[in-house]
């Protein structure tokens, strides 16, 4: 019994460069001939339309993949998808083969990893012997697997999973529970390939053969359709590929207003399909690009940045987290997870990799319980932290980002959360690692290999120069979300993309980084602020002496920067000064704007010897925007009003002068008086002499 192939499919398969044909050529050491000696080989048995294996081969260029598929009609679609790729995948080949014959083709101990999605045995005959996960077949896979090989079951069907577990032989290798999360955050272009193929055949004069549709074949085709339906249903929960409607909506969103494009003197930013997007300089908080940045949208897994931040702030990497029953069972089975079991123990460091690389929901839950004492308390902590950071459009209802109505944030809020997160070196390191291996645990003798889903990191498809770290997110409600940090020179840019369709979350980010790095410059305020500096500041320095210091009192903090368009110069930015009401160490802040848009600031601090002098007094004279002088309580008195200061100085000098004059006058008077008396006495003595 076999499924009828589409006419012509065998020919196409026969000529395809993506398919290995000759069983003799394949047999024995085939892998070494094709891929070389020491390459890791993964196979997918029953690869379907090739979606998963193509995604994996794209994500891991260093690993070699073989897709095995029994049915030509299915294999055809995979071939066509390979033909559509812009760049070929040299690490992937297909074989049309029945899994039953697998030991005839592969050598013993050859394969490092086997992926098995057994959506194939629909419930009616799932115990059938010749099904992919049947005990009989599993024993065959066992023979071709390396001693430390891994069999990964990926399914979102809990029943099928337990069926496979029951069938699993007590072999040396381990079955890893792997979920459909593997489909997350990938970007293969899907589309209805089958239809396209049929069209191609009909235009070439080849039609699907109808004359042979016997009753049995009709049944088989119906069964096949049912299977495809099942398959579609399976994939649906994790399907990141936009429907036509979703793609059209994204296209429409390119017409939305981009607020930053309306600023005078601002470079024109790109039009994106994202519902909202922001590009923020990480040190200054200056916003270079903004589109609908305060809209409340679903963050999806970018939520885990906050979860990670709280974990890092409230625990050490060595803390041991024990996974509770709730952490495993309160998370939707088909959602993103890395297969942790109840009672399993991971260090906080391993948890953080699971959280930020593996985007594991059960790990987010366990971290929340551990850090918060209770899950609910952790959610409160998340909301408090968000509020403290200044988030106005954020409310967290869970620790992982699974869709809930009252779980939302905005691109702006997410950028300030990310800004805080990425200042934490550990978090940035973890969120920027391309891969991580969780070593065996108390419940799991096998390693778990995790790969970052962020495809802009080094070695991935959308690799971008300067990308340091980030977090991906996807749910069918949120669509794609993406947070990324990139640095070139001293410019550190955070990009947040919300509600975009794959793979444009990466391309949008790329466009915004190009825009930021090419069109903007970061300038140090202390180095460039000439407006309030006097070259010969002796007069004012003398004044400092008057109020008791021989050093300058105030200076611009050398860490103050502004980020402005490259076409602008420092002096194009307007500056205003505001006084701190909390006092030390900063006295006031210089805030810079272009067209009333914040571009950065610098505090003015009590000076120490190392910082630049700032002639504070002159601000009143130069700037119209200055806020009137006020005396800051509990502060040293600072004379800010030049006029007052000058008047006081003049008044002091006048007083001194007056005193001097008086003293001089008195002395003169006294002196002359004495001389007169001396003269009198002299004359008196003369007369005396004359008289006697
Ligand atoms: N692994 C794919 C598809 C799973 S559906 C994915 O995760 O998307 C199972 C696939 O196995 C189907 O494409 C089916 O045609 C194929 N298949 C079923 N029995 C097989 C066998 N004995 N040998 C090889 N492939 C088989």
XYZ file of C-alpha atoms and ligand atoms in Angstrom:
718
model
C 0.000 0.000 0.000
C 1.484 3.316 -0.887
C 0.268 6.777 -1.455
C -0.055 7.723 -5.042
C 2.627 10.155 -6.056
C 1.978 13.260 -8.043
C 2.829 12.542 -11.648
C 6.314 13.740 -12.382
C 7.362 14.023 -8.779
C 9.814 11.170 -9.031
C 11.498 12.817 -11.993
C 11.899 16.059 -10.142
C 13.191 14.311 -7.075
C 15.497 12.229 -9.271
C 17.136 15.328 -10.676
C 17.192 17.454 -7.574
C 20.635 18.410 -6.335
C 19.223 18.503 -2.821
C 18.453 14.787 -2.762
C 20.885 11.937 -2.306
C 19.794 9.147 -4.628
C 21.836 6.061 -4.941
C 21.241 3.769 -1.952
C 24.554 2.046 -2.648
C 26.347 5.358 -2.572
C 24.558 6.218 0.636
C 25.219 2.971 2.381
C 28.010 2.982 4.914
C 30.212 5.962 5.669
C 27.890 7.955 3.510
C 27.882 10.750 5.977
C 31.629 11.065 5.915
C 31.724 11.176 2.149
C 29.145 13.840 1.996
C 30.033 15.963 4.956
C 33.551 15.040 5.997
C 34.769 13.141 8.958
C 34.209 14.967 12.144
C 30.946 16.690 11.538
C 28.000 16.330 13.797
C 25.064 14.825 11.964
C 21.430 15.226 12.850
C 18.625 13.569 10.978
C 14.946 14.116 10.930
C 12.988 11.004 10.314
C 9.785 11.922 8.567
C 10.749 15.438 7.716
C 7.413 16.432 6.258
C 7.653 19.525 4.103
C 11.124 20.208 5.443
C 10.156 23.195 7.441
C 11.765 22.214 10.699
C 14.957 20.784 9.289
C 15.501 23.798 7.043
C 15.076 26.068 9.988
C 17.518 24.042 12.015
C 20.059 23.897 9.190
C 19.818 27.666 8.882
C 20.248 28.188 12.585
C 23.193 25.795 12.912
C 25.431 26.012 9.886
C 28.081 24.006 11.710
C 25.839 20.953 12.064
C 24.918 18.723 9.126
C 21.343 17.739 8.608
C 19.711 14.912 6.727
C 15.988 14.886 6.136
C 14.336 11.533 5.551
C 10.925 11.325 3.986
C 9.021 8.395 2.647
C 6.587 10.155 0.392
C 7.630 11.811 -2.852
C 4.742 14.215 -2.783
C 5.870 15.495 0.591
C 9.530 15.543 -0.384
C 8.677 17.616 -3.429
C 7.525 20.449 -1.273
C 10.747 20.397 0.672
C 12.728 20.475 -2.561
C 10.766 23.400 -3.813
C 11.334 25.255 -0.596
C 15.064 24.669 -0.956
C 14.860 26.037 -4.510
C 13.266 29.185 -3.171
C 16.081 29.948 -0.771
C 18.224 32.942 -1.592
C 21.328 31.259 -0.291
C 21.652 27.470 -0.465
C 22.045 25.376 2.668
C 25.193 23.343 2.071
C 24.687 21.479 5.335
C 21.368 19.904 4.405
C 20.426 16.991 2.152
C 17.277 14.956 1.744
C 16.806 11.264 1.232
C 13.616 9.658 0.036
C 13.445 6.584 2.167
C 11.263 4.543 4.436
C 12.366 4.791 8.062
C 12.013 1.044 8.152
C 15.154 0.683 6.043
C 17.220 3.134 8.012
C 19.766 0.584 9.239
C 20.465 -0.422 5.671
C 21.587 3.056 4.802
C 23.357 4.371 7.867
C 26.243 2.887 9.722
C 26.118 2.041 13.373
C 26.743 4.869 15.798
C 26.711 7.472 13.100
C 24.073 9.968 14.061
C 24.383 12.472 16.889
C 20.768 13.466 17.026
C 17.465 12.277 15.638
C 14.403 14.455 15.525
C 11.084 12.816 15.471
C 7.767 14.489 15.080
C 5.301 11.683 15.034
C 2.230 13.724 14.321
C 1.942 11.098 11.643
C 0.188 8.343 13.597
C -3.217 9.867 14.011
C -5.050 8.413 16.978
C -6.859 5.641 15.164
C -3.801 3.551 14.528
C -1.161 5.153 16.571
C -0.076 1.798 17.921
C 0.571 0.483 14.474
C 3.908 -1.258 14.309
C 5.270 0.532 11.329
C 4.764 4.013 12.664
C 7.734 6.267 13.229
C 7.746 6.100 17.043
C 6.810 2.456 17.381
C 9.034 0.313 19.555
C 10.251 -1.569 16.517
C 11.330 1.579 14.732
C 12.878 3.099 17.835
C 15.168 0.074 18.093
C 16.362 0.730 14.573
C 17.130 4.360 15.324
C 19.005 3.211 18.367
C 21.353 1.241 16.149
C 22.397 4.149 13.989
C 22.780 6.608 16.834
C 26.073 7.539 18.437
C 26.457 6.121 21.970
C 25.751 9.533 23.441
C 23.188 10.291 20.760
C 19.973 12.117 21.485
C 16.503 11.408 20.255
C 14.381 14.489 20.340
C 10.666 14.035 20.238
C 8.967 17.166 19.242
C 5.271 17.266 19.535
C 2.626 19.419 21.055
C 0.335 16.463 21.538
C 0.648 15.204 25.108
C -1.095 11.894 24.298
C 1.282 11.120 21.509
C 4.175 12.022 23.673
C 3.233 9.595 26.420
C 2.623 6.980 23.766
C 6.166 7.422 22.524
C 7.565 7.314 26.030
C 5.774 4.049 26.625
C 7.220 2.692 23.406
C 10.733 3.861 24.134
C 13.165 1.032 24.544
C 15.284 0.986 27.666
C 18.250 2.045 25.644
C 21.434 3.816 26.624
C 20.210 6.935 24.926
C 17.691 9.267 26.347
C 14.506 10.684 24.993
C 14.329 14.405 25.444
C 10.989 16.009 25.736
C 11.173 18.669 23.095
C 8.357 20.921 22.247
C 7.283 22.679 19.153
C 9.096 25.727 20.443
C 11.732 24.704 17.970
C 9.511 26.334 15.406
C 9.558 29.612 17.272
C 11.422 32.649 16.185
C 12.256 31.225 12.824
C 11.432 32.830 9.624
C 11.092 30.384 6.772
C 8.830 31.628 4.121
C 5.982 29.175 3.869
C 3.179 29.788 1.412
C 1.104 27.151 -0.238
C 3.801 25.270 -2.045
C 1.649 22.301 -2.928
C -0.692 24.483 -4.925
C 2.201 26.174 -6.657
C 3.591 22.797 -7.630
C 0.320 21.560 -8.960
C 0.112 24.685 -11.051
C 3.567 24.083 -12.398
C 2.655 20.553 -13.368
C -0.565 21.485 -15.078
C 1.136 24.198 -17.084
C 3.680 21.608 -18.203
C 0.873 19.333 -19.323
C 1.213 16.974 -16.375
C -1.911 16.582 -14.342
C -2.446 14.714 -11.175
C -3.468 11.333 -12.401
C -7.190 10.840 -11.946
C -7.861 7.654 -13.831
C -6.352 5.452 -11.174
C -8.443 6.707 -8.321
C -9.686 3.424 -7.080
C -11.693 3.261 -3.874
C -8.605 2.387 -1.881
C -6.664 5.304 -3.289
C -9.547 7.668 -2.639
C -9.456 6.535 0.966
C -5.733 7.027 1.105
C -5.958 10.536 -0.271
C -8.630 11.374 2.263
C -6.390 9.977 4.952
C -3.531 12.059 3.655
C -5.667 15.171 3.700
C -6.674 14.376 7.242
C -3.042 13.971 8.146
C -2.184 17.296 6.564
C -5.020 18.891 8.443
C -3.715 17.405 11.639
C -0.289 18.626 10.746
C -1.519 22.099 10.015
C -3.355 22.090 13.298
C -0.208 20.972 15.054
C 1.870 23.667 13.540
C -0.735 26.348 13.964
C -0.012 26.948 17.613
C 3.546 27.801 16.755
C 3.194 29.020 13.212
C 5.191 32.192 12.989
C 4.449 32.606 9.336
C 1.973 35.389 8.653
C -1.299 34.687 6.938
C -2.057 36.821 3.923
C -4.187 39.000 6.138
C -1.410 39.477 8.662
C 1.105 40.258 5.944
C -1.286 42.817 4.462
C -1.805 44.386 7.877
C 1.956 44.719 8.283
C 2.182 46.309 4.860
C -0.509 48.802 5.884
C 1.363 49.649 9.035
C 4.150 51.044 6.891
C 1.853 53.984 6.304
C 1.535 54.783 9.990
C 2.894 58.005 11.374
C 6.528 58.036 12.398
C 6.692 60.772 15.012
C 10.434 61.271 14.820
C 10.176 61.963 11.094
C 8.194 65.083 11.907
C 11.009 66.731 13.836
C 12.742 69.662 12.188
C 16.364 69.009 11.381
C 15.948 65.263 11.936
C 17.010 62.647 9.374
C 14.215 60.708 7.692
C 13.797 57.281 9.329
C 12.544 54.127 7.610
C 8.889 53.085 7.280
C 8.371 49.775 9.029
C 5.715 47.091 9.181
C 5.976 47.027 12.959
C 3.011 48.392 14.884
C 5.455 50.241 17.085
C 9.203 50.692 17.107
C 11.779 52.668 18.983
C 15.494 53.298 18.654
C 17.003 54.630 21.853
C 20.590 55.435 22.710
C 21.287 53.303 25.741
C 23.393 55.706 27.805
C 21.577 58.956 27.207
C 18.071 57.622 26.744
C 17.840 59.838 23.665
C 15.220 58.556 21.248
C 16.422 58.568 17.659
C 13.404 56.909 16.075
C 9.901 56.646 17.370
C 6.796 55.137 15.921
C 3.743 54.780 18.102
C 5.973 54.114 21.085
C 3.395 54.434 23.833
C 0.854 52.014 22.365
C 0.053 49.138 24.702
C 0.922 45.883 22.996
C 1.756 42.301 23.927
C 5.442 41.827 24.696
C 5.461 37.990 24.329
C 8.762 36.511 25.513
C 10.554 39.850 25.713
C 8.820 39.853 29.115
C 11.612 37.514 30.206
C 14.038 40.432 30.281
C 12.253 41.743 33.355
C 12.116 38.259 34.853
C 15.864 37.918 34.290
C 16.600 41.354 35.704
C 14.765 40.633 38.951
C 16.485 37.254 39.184
C 19.910 38.839 38.828
C 19.093 41.570 41.303
C 17.779 39.215 43.936
C 19.881 36.083 43.804
C 23.345 34.792 43.000
C 24.249 32.660 40.023
C 24.992 29.755 42.368
C 21.542 29.684 43.947
C 19.774 26.397 43.312
C 16.252 26.488 41.941
C 14.073 23.422 42.443
C 11.281 23.122 39.908
C 7.883 22.811 41.516
C 4.900 20.907 40.180
C 3.254 24.206 39.276
C 6.243 25.442 37.324
C 5.925 22.449 35.019
C 2.163 22.036 34.895
C 0.885 25.612 35.051
C 2.579 26.322 31.750
C 0.774 25.446 28.585
C 2.270 22.227 27.315
C 2.753 23.338 23.756
C 4.418 26.603 24.686
C 8.111 27.267 24.621
C 9.974 25.112 27.134
C 13.178 23.163 27.541
C 11.819 20.031 29.145
C 12.564 20.466 32.840
C 10.909 17.969 35.188
C 9.256 18.380 38.569
C 11.902 18.270 41.293
C 14.707 18.999 38.873
C 17.373 21.349 40.195
C 19.180 23.985 38.183
C 21.492 26.738 39.296
C 20.238 30.266 38.799
C 22.843 30.688 36.087
C 21.500 27.685 34.175
C 17.987 28.984 34.723
C 18.940 32.330 33.250
C 20.332 30.679 30.134
C 17.179 28.586 29.906
C 15.145 31.758 30.287
C 16.980 34.067 27.920
C 18.399 31.659 25.317
C 15.880 28.878 25.451
C 12.981 31.256 26.176
C 11.716 28.537 28.475
C 8.379 29.252 30.096
C 8.680 26.652 32.837
C 11.996 28.233 33.811
C 10.411 31.688 33.971
C 7.783 30.253 36.290
C 10.332 28.558 38.545
C 12.466 31.701 38.739
C 9.371 33.679 39.668
C 8.493 31.282 42.470
C 12.057 31.247 43.733
C 12.652 34.996 43.671
C 9.161 36.122 44.618
C 8.553 33.552 47.340
C 5.309 32.999 45.503
C 4.521 33.352 41.829
C 1.970 36.100 42.465
C 4.379 38.091 44.562
C 6.920 37.948 41.769
C 4.384 39.434 39.368
C 3.909 42.279 41.860
C 7.668 42.738 41.962
C 7.739 42.945 38.168
C 5.094 45.656 38.175
C 6.793 47.599 40.946
C 10.123 47.478 39.157
C 8.510 48.632 35.925
C 6.883 51.531 37.725
C 10.148 52.490 39.408
C 11.788 52.591 36.000
C 9.145 55.014 34.820
C 7.000 52.666 32.750
C 3.558 54.132 32.202
C 2.057 51.647 29.791
C 3.142 48.374 31.293
C 1.310 45.757 33.263
C 2.673 42.292 33.793
C 0.362 39.390 34.536
C 2.904 36.603 34.162
C 6.647 36.061 34.140
C 7.020 34.616 30.653
C 4.914 36.625 28.230
C 2.213 34.133 27.378
C -0.802 36.050 26.132
C -3.076 37.502 28.786
C -5.284 40.525 28.328
C -3.745 42.442 31.209
C -0.202 41.605 30.216
C 1.053 44.438 28.087
C 3.779 46.986 27.599
C 4.856 49.606 25.072
C 7.926 49.923 22.881
C 9.054 52.876 25.001
C 8.593 51.031 28.286
C 10.304 47.959 26.910
C 13.226 50.126 25.833
C 13.643 51.534 29.334
C 13.372 48.064 30.814
C 15.975 46.852 28.306
C 18.189 49.844 29.073
C 18.212 48.813 32.715
C 18.684 45.133 31.881
C 21.581 45.640 29.521
C 23.434 47.724 32.082
C 23.671 44.484 33.994
C 26.747 42.779 32.569
C 25.656 39.278 33.499
C 22.317 39.712 31.858
C 23.894 41.148 28.728
C 26.373 38.265 28.578
C 23.671 35.632 28.918
C 21.272 37.313 26.518
C 24.117 37.676 24.036
C 25.443 34.108 24.102
C 24.774 32.180 20.935
C 24.583 28.810 22.655
C 24.731 27.183 26.039
C 24.739 23.656 27.353
C 22.928 22.820 30.541
C 24.920 19.959 32.049
C 23.226 16.808 33.408
C 21.076 17.470 36.462
C 19.606 15.412 39.287
C 16.776 14.370 36.957
C 18.397 14.478 33.567
C 21.570 12.542 32.727
C 21.854 14.197 29.325
C 23.130 17.638 28.477
C 20.630 20.092 27.124
C 21.892 22.252 24.320
C 20.307 25.650 23.979
C 20.600 28.039 21.082
C 19.797 31.701 21.105
C 16.823 32.517 18.909
C 18.082 35.967 18.120
C 19.238 35.662 14.536
C 21.217 38.911 14.531
C 23.880 37.488 16.814
C 27.217 36.411 15.324
C 26.983 33.374 13.078
C 23.245 33.594 12.502
C 21.311 34.450 9.391
C 20.762 38.149 10.114
C 24.109 38.691 11.811
C 24.668 42.417 12.292
C 27.925 44.123 13.174
C 27.871 45.312 16.735
C 24.884 43.342 18.040
C 25.593 42.508 21.660
C 22.485 40.864 22.992
C 18.723 40.834 22.868
C 15.528 38.905 23.370
C 13.073 37.550 20.877
C 9.379 37.095 21.379
C 6.520 35.518 19.546
C 2.982 34.469 20.260
C 0.222 34.242 17.716
C -1.471 37.227 19.397
C 1.607 39.398 19.893
C 3.181 38.395 16.565
C 6.929 39.031 16.468
C 8.584 41.202 19.081
C 12.291 41.864 19.312
C 14.600 43.753 21.646
C 18.231 44.249 20.596
C 21.299 46.074 21.837
C 24.085 46.997 19.417
C 27.206 49.039 19.927
C 29.531 50.762 17.498
C 32.132 53.106 18.906
C 30.646 54.741 21.959
C 27.134 54.654 20.546
C 24.974 51.979 22.173
C 21.590 51.568 20.573
C 18.550 49.723 21.854
C 15.949 48.778 19.286
C 12.498 47.501 20.172
C 10.170 46.128 17.525
C 6.609 45.187 18.399
C 3.967 43.392 16.402
C 5.849 42.635 13.234
C 5.732 39.675 10.864
C 8.662 37.307 10.428
C 11.366 37.809 9.359
C 10.876 41.576 9.332
C 11.481 41.978 13.042
C 15.138 41.340 12.211
C 15.119 43.439 9.058
C 13.391 46.365 10.791
C 15.978 46.239 13.553
C 18.714 46.185 10.939
C 17.217 49.244 9.234
C 16.931 51.141 12.489
C 20.492 50.329 13.519
C 21.733 51.437 10.089
C 19.738 54.621 10.540
C 21.088 55.233 14.039
C 24.721 54.464 13.378
C 24.881 56.221 10.009
C 22.890 59.339 10.742
C 23.640 60.188 14.365
C 26.633 61.197 16.423
C 27.237 61.125 20.135
C 28.930 64.176 21.627
C 30.332 64.773 25.062
C 28.742 67.769 26.737
C 31.716 68.759 28.903
C 34.002 68.680 25.875
C 31.696 70.653 23.654
C 29.760 73.059 25.845
C 31.509 76.297 24.974
C 28.554 78.590 25.358
C 28.992 79.020 29.074
C 32.740 78.798 29.288
C 34.828 81.910 29.686
C 38.314 81.673 28.317
C 39.758 84.077 30.850
C 37.696 83.286 33.836
C 39.894 85.049 36.365
C 37.231 87.477 37.422
C 34.850 84.710 38.358
C 37.570 82.598 39.855
C 38.329 85.520 42.086
C 34.718 85.490 43.098
C 35.001 81.873 44.134
C 37.711 82.987 46.454
C 35.334 85.410 47.988
C 32.990 82.634 49.025
C 35.763 80.549 50.338
C 37.222 78.290 47.680
C 40.233 78.587 45.484
C 38.931 75.926 43.052
C 36.007 76.174 40.651
C 32.803 75.326 42.471
C 30.862 73.647 39.708
C 31.693 71.482 36.751
C 29.906 69.604 33.973
C 29.814 65.892 34.623
C 32.143 64.334 32.032
C 29.677 61.470 31.510
C 27.039 63.715 29.997
C 26.386 63.108 26.285
C 23.972 64.186 23.639
C 23.060 62.248 20.534
C 22.233 64.453 17.589
C 21.992 64.085 13.821
C 25.372 64.071 12.094
C 24.165 66.968 10.002
C 23.794 69.091 13.142
C 26.474 70.619 15.277
C 26.586 70.780 19.042
C 25.361 74.329 19.118
C 22.217 73.419 17.160
C 20.861 71.816 20.301
C 18.943 74.077 22.666
C 19.881 73.889 26.291
C 17.898 74.495 29.427
C 18.948 74.224 33.026
C 16.947 72.726 35.825
C 17.912 72.515 39.450
C 18.007 69.337 41.319
C 15.616 69.181 44.228
C 17.296 66.213 45.808
C 20.649 67.816 46.087
C 24.088 66.269 46.160
C 26.059 65.487 44.209
C 24.412 67.073 41.211
C 23.354 70.624 41.541
C 21.560 71.046 38.290
C 21.042 69.464 34.915
C 21.649 70.824 31.477
C 19.008 69.349 29.217
C 19.499 69.485 25.473
C 16.764 69.407 22.882
C 16.346 69.740 19.159
C 12.923 70.934 18.090
C 11.825 70.292 21.693
C 12.916 66.667 21.367
C 15.212 65.422 24.134
C 18.697 64.570 22.851
C 20.631 64.163 26.069
C 21.731 65.851 29.241
C 24.577 66.449 31.627
C 24.505 67.115 35.298
C 26.393 69.960 36.856
C 28.139 68.733 39.921
C 30.205 70.186 42.695
C 33.577 70.125 41.152
C 36.446 67.970 42.020
C 39.893 68.536 40.584
C 39.429 66.209 37.657
C 36.392 67.754 36.065
C 35.912 70.624 33.711
C 35.130 74.066 34.994
C 31.712 75.342 34.265
C 31.103 79.034 34.521
C 27.733 78.627 36.051
C 27.257 82.275 36.801
C 27.157 83.188 33.192
C 24.070 81.166 32.383
C 21.787 83.902 33.563
C 23.369 86.270 31.159
C 23.391 83.958 28.159
C 20.377 81.774 28.311
C 16.827 82.913 28.083
C 15.518 79.527 29.032
C 17.006 79.585 32.464
C 14.816 78.963 35.426
C 14.974 81.705 38.072
C 17.456 81.279 40.842
C 16.283 79.490 43.886
C 18.095 78.670 47.046
C 18.534 74.948 47.360
C 17.917 73.899 50.937
C 20.756 72.138 52.737
C 23.191 73.254 50.103
C 26.226 75.417 50.060
C 25.080 78.797 48.872
C 25.862 79.247 45.254
C 25.743 82.670 43.704
C 24.099 82.100 40.435
C 22.919 85.597 39.657
C 25.876 87.334 38.116
C 24.450 90.774 38.699
C 23.878 90.113 42.347
C 27.288 88.627 42.600
C 28.911 91.626 40.921
C 26.922 94.023 43.080
C 28.049 92.170 46.164
C 31.624 92.226 45.047
C 31.462 95.915 44.192
C 29.691 96.584 47.472
C 32.421 94.742 49.361
C 35.131 96.613 47.513
C 33.341 99.887 48.158
C 33.106 99.068 51.839
C 36.765 98.207 51.993
C 37.574 101.375 50.110
C 35.418 103.421 52.435
C 37.033 101.888 55.464
C 40.452 102.571 54.016
C 39.523 106.163 53.309
C 38.246 106.611 56.813
C 41.310 105.013 58.310
C 43.504 107.166 56.116
C 41.546 110.235 57.069
C 41.718 109.448 60.734
C 45.397 108.616 60.569
C 46.075 111.787 58.664
C 44.121 113.780 61.182
C 45.792 112.084 64.101
C 49.239 112.486 62.566
C 48.782 116.159 61.841
C 47.437 116.721 65.318
C 50.472 115.084 66.877
C 52.857 117.061 64.701
C 51.152 120.253 65.727
C 51.542 119.299 69.373
C 55.174 118.350 68.743
C 55.753 121.756 67.136
C 53.980 123.462 70.019
C 56.197 121.624 72.478
C 59.296 122.554 70.451
C 58.365 126.197 70.393
C 57.511 126.089 74.101
C 60.999 124.595 74.864
C 62.639 127.385 72.740
C 60.810 130.058 74.661
C 61.782 128.436 77.907
C 65.427 128.450 76.866
C 65.130 132.107 75.896
C 63.404 133.028 79.128
C 65.886 131.246 81.398
N 8.935 16.086 11.091
C 8.054 16.949 10.366
C 6.815 16.246 9.858
C 6.161 15.318 10.787
S 4.824 14.476 10.063
C 7.731 18.160 11.227
O 8.033 18.183 12.392
O 7.143 19.110 10.730
C 5.515 12.906 9.799
C 6.162 12.753 8.504
O 6.721 11.472 8.476
C 5.233 12.866 7.323
O 5.779 13.748 6.383
C 5.207 11.457 6.766
O 5.060 11.473 5.372
C 6.557 10.901 7.188
N 6.598 9.447 7.351
C 5.646 8.659 7.844
N 6.068 7.405 7.884
C 7.323 7.376 7.422
C 8.292 6.334 7.217
N 8.022 5.086 7.499
N 9.488 6.691 6.720
C 9.781 7.983 6.441
N 8.919 8.981 6.601
C 7.688 8.685 7.081
